[in-house]
mmCIF file of C-alpha atoms in Angstrom:
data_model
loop_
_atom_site.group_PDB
_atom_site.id
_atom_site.type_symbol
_atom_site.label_atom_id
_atom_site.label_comp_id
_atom_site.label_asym_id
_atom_site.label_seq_id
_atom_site.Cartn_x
_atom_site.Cartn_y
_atom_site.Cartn_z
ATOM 1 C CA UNK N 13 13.095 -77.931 6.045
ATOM 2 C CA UNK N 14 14.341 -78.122 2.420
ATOM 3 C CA UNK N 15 12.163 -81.316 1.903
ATOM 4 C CA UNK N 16 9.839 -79.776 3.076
ATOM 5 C CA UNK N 17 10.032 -76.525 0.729
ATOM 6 C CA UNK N 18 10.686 -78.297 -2.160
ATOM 7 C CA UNK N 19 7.619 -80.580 -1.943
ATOM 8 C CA UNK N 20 5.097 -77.079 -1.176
ATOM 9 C CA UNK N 21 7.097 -76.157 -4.421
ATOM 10 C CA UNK N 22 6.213 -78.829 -6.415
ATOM 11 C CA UNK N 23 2.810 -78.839 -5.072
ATOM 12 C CA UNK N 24 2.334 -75.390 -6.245
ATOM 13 C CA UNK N 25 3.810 -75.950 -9.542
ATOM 14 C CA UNK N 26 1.624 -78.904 -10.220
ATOM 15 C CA UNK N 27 -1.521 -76.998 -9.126
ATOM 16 C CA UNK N 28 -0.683 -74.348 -11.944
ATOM 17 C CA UNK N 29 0.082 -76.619 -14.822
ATOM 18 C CA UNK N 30 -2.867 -76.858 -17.022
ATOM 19 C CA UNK N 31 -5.448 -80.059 -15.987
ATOM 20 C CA UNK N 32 -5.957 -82.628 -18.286
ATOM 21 C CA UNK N 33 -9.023 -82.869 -20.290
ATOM 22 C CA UNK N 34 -11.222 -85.572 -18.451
ATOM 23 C CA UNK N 35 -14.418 -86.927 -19.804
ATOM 24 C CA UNK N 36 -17.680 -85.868 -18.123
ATOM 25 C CA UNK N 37 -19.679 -88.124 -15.351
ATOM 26 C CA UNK N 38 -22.031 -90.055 -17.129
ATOM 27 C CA UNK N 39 -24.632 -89.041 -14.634
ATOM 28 C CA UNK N 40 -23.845 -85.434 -15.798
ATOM 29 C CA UNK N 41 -24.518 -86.325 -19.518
ATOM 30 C CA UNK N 42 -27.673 -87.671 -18.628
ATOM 31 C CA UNK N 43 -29.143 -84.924 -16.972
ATOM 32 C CA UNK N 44 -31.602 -84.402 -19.615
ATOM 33 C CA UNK N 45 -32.569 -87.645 -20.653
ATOM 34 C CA UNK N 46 -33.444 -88.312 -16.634
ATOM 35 C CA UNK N 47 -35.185 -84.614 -16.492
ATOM 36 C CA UNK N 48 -37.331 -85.336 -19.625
ATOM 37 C CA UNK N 49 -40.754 -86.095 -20.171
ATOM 38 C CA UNK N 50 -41.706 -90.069 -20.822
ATOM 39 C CA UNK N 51 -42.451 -90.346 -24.712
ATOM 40 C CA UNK N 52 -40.083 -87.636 -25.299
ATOM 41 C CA UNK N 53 -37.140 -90.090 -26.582
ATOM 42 C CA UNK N 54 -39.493 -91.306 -29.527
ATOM 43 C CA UNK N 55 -40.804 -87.556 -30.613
ATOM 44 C CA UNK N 56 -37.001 -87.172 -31.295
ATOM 45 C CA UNK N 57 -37.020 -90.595 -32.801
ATOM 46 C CA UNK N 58 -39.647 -89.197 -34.996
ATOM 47 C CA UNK N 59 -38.104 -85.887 -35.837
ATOM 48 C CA UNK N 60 -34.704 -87.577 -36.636
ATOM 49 C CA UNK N 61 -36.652 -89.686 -39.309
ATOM 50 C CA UNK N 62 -38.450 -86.801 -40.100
ATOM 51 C CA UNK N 63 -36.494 -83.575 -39.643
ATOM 52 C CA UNK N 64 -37.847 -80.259 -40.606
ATOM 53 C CA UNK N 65 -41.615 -80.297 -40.318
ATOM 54 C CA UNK N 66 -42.928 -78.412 -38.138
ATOM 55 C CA UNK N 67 -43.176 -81.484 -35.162
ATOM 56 C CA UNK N 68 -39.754 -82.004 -35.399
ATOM 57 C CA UNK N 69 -39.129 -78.416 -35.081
ATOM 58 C CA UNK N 70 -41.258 -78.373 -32.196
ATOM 59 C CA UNK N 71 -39.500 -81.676 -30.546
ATOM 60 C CA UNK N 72 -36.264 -79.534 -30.907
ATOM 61 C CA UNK N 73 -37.446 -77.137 -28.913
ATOM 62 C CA UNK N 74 -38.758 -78.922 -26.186
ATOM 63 C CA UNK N 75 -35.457 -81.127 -26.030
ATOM 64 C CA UNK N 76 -33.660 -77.195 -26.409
ATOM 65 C CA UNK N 77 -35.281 -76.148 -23.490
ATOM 66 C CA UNK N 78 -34.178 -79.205 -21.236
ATOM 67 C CA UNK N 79 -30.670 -79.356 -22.359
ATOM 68 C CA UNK N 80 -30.340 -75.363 -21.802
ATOM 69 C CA UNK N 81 -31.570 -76.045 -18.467
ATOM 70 C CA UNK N 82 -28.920 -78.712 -17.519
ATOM 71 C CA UNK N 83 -26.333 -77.086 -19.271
ATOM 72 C CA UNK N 84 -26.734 -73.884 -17.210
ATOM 73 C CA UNK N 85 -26.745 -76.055 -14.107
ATOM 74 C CA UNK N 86 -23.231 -77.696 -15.840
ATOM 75 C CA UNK N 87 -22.214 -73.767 -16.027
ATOM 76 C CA UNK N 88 -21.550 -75.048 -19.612
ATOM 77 C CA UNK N 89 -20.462 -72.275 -22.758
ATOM 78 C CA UNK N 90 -22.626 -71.148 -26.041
ATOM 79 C CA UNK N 91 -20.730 -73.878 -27.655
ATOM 80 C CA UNK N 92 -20.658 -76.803 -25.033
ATOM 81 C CA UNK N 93 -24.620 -76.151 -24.916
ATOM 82 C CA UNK N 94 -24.425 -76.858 -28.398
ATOM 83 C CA UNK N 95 -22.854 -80.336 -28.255
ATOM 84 C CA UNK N 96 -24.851 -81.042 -25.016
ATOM 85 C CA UNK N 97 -27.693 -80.785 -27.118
ATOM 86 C CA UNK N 98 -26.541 -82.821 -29.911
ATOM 87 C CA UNK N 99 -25.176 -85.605 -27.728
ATOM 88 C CA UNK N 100 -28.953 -85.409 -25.910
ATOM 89 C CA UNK N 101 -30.649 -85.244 -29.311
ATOM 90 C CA UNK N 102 -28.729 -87.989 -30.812
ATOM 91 C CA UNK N 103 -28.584 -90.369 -27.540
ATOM 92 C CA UNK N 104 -32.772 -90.264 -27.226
ATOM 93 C CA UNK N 105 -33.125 -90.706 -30.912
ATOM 94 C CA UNK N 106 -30.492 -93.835 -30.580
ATOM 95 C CA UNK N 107 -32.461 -94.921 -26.977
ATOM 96 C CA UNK N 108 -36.301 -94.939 -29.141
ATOM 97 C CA UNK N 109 -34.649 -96.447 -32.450
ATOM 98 C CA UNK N 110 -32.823 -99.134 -30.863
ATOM 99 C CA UNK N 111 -36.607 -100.605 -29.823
ATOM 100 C CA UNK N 112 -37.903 -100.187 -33.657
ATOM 101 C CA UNK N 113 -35.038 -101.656 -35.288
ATOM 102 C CA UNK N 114 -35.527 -104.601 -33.022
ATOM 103 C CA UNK N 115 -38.834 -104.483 -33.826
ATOM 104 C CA UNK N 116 -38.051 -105.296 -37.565
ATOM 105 C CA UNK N 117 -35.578 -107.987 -36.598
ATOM 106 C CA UNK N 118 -31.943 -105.260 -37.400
ATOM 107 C CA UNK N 119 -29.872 -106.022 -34.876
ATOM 108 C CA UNK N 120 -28.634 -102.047 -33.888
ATOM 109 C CA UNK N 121 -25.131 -103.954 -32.888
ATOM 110 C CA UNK N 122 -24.812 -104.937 -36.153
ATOM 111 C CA UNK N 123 -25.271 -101.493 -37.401
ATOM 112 C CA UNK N 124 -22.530 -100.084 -35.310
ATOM 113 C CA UNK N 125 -20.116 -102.968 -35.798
ATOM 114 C CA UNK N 126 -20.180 -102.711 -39.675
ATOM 115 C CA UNK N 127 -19.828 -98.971 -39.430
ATOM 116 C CA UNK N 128 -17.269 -98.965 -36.723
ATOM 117 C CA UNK N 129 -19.774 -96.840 -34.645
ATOM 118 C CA UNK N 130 -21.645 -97.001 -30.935
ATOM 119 C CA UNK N 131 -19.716 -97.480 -27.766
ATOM 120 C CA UNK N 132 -16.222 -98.490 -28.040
ATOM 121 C CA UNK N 133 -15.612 -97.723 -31.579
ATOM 122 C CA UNK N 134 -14.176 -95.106 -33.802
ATOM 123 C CA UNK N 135 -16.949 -92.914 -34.715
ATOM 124 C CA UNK N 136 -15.606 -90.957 -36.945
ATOM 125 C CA UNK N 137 -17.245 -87.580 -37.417
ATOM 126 C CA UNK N 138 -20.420 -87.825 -39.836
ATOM 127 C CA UNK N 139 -22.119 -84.962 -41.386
ATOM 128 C CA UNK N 140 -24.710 -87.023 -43.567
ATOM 129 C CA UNK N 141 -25.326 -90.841 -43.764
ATOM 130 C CA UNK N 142 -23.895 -92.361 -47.825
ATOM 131 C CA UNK N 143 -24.762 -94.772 -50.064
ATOM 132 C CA UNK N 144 -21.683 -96.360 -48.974
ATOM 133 C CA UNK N 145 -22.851 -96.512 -45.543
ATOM 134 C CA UNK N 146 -25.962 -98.290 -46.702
ATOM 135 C CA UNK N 147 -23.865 -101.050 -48.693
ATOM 136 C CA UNK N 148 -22.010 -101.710 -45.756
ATOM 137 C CA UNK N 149 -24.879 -102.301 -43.715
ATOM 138 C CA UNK N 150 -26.660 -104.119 -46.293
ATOM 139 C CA UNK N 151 -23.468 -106.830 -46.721
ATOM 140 C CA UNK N 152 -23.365 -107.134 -42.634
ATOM 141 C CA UNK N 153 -27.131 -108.103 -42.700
ATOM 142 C CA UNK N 154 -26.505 -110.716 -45.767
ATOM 143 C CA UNK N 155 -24.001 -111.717 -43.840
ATOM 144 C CA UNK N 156 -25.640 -112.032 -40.397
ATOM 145 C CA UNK N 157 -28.777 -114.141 -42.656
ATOM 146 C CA UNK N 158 -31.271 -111.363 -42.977
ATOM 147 C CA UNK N 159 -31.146 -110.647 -46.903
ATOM 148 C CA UNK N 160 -30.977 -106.680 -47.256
ATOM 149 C CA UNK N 161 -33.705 -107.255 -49.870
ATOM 150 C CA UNK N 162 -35.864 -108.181 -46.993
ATOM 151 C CA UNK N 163 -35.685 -104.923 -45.363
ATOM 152 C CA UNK N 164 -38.773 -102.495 -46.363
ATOM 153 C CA UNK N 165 -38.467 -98.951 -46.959
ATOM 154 C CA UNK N 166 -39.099 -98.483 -43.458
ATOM 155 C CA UNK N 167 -36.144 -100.549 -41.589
ATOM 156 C CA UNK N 168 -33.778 -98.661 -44.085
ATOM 157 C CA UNK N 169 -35.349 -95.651 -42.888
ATOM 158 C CA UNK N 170 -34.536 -96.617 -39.109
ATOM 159 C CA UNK N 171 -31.378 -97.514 -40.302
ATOM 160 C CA UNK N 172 -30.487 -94.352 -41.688
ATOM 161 C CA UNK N 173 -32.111 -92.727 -38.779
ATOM 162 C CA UNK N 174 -29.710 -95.028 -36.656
ATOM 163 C CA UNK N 175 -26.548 -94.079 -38.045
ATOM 164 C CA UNK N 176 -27.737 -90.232 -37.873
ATOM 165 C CA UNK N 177 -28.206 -90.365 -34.387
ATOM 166 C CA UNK N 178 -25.170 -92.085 -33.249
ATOM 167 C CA UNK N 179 -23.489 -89.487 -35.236
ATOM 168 C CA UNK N 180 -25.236 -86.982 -33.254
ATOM 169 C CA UNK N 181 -24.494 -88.351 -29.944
ATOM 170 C CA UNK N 182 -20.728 -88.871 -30.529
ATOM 171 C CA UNK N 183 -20.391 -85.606 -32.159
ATOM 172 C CA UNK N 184 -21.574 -83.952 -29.233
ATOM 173 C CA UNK N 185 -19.630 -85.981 -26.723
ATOM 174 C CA UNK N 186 -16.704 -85.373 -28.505
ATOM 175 C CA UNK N 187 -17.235 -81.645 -28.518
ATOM 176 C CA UNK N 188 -18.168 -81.511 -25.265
ATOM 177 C CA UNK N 189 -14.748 -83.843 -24.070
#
């Protein structure tokens, strides 16, 4: 009987001790890339490259819209919405530059390993892409044979756009975790 009232009494204990954190399904973060429109991913591509005209504000609120949606299915907060959106934003932008980058022979892989960013590594909270960032990047392609003088205006644009949006994205999953 005392076993038996001391294991109910642990049992109860460890039910009201607070839960650790634990990171979110990855089916539930990608609610809204599954629930968006095709051709979506690359209008945020766009507007990442492009932010503030009045396309990108529209793509914002399109992607605003879809994220609110799953996030209210989530029963997420003001402020989780927030990050769900950023992690969305930044994860579409990632999913349509990944294709151009390739496109223009820049390995995204690279990009991440020289910055220490993507899946796996430290991403360290961003707030705006340096000139530092840039060198980096630029010694990792000299390094990897594709001279950064090579690279036109454009592929450092995607690059820049790159590093943006995996800012984004792990923001947002880090706020959200």
């Amino acid at each position: 009987m005392r076993a038996r009232k001391g294991a109910l009494l642990a049992l109860t204990m460890g039910l009201c001790a607070p839960w650790p954190a634990v990171a979110r399904p990855p089916e539930t973060l990608a609610c809204a890339i599954k629930a968006a429109p095709e051709g979506l991913d690359q209008k945020v591509a766009d507007a990442i490259l492009t932010p503030g005209t009045p396309e990108a504000n529209g793509t914002q609120a399109d992607l605003r819209a879809i994220t609110d949606a799953c996030a209210a299915d989530q029963l997420l907060g003001e402020k989780q919405r927030d990050a769900y959106f950023s992690y969305t934003w930044g994860r579409m932008g990632r999913d349509a530059l990944d294709g151009r980058l390739a496109g223009l022979g820049i390995s995204s892989s690279l990009i991440d390993q020289a910055l220490d960013i993507g899946p796996g590594n430290t991403n360290n909270p961003a707030d705006k892409v340096t000139q530092g960032d840039l060198r980096i990047v630029g010694e990792a392609l000299d390094k990897a044979g594709k001279p950064p003088a090579s690279v036109t205006a454009l592929g450092w644009q995607l690059i820049t756009g790159w590093i943006t949006a995996t800012a984004l994205m792990f923001d947002g999953q880090r706020d959200l975790d």
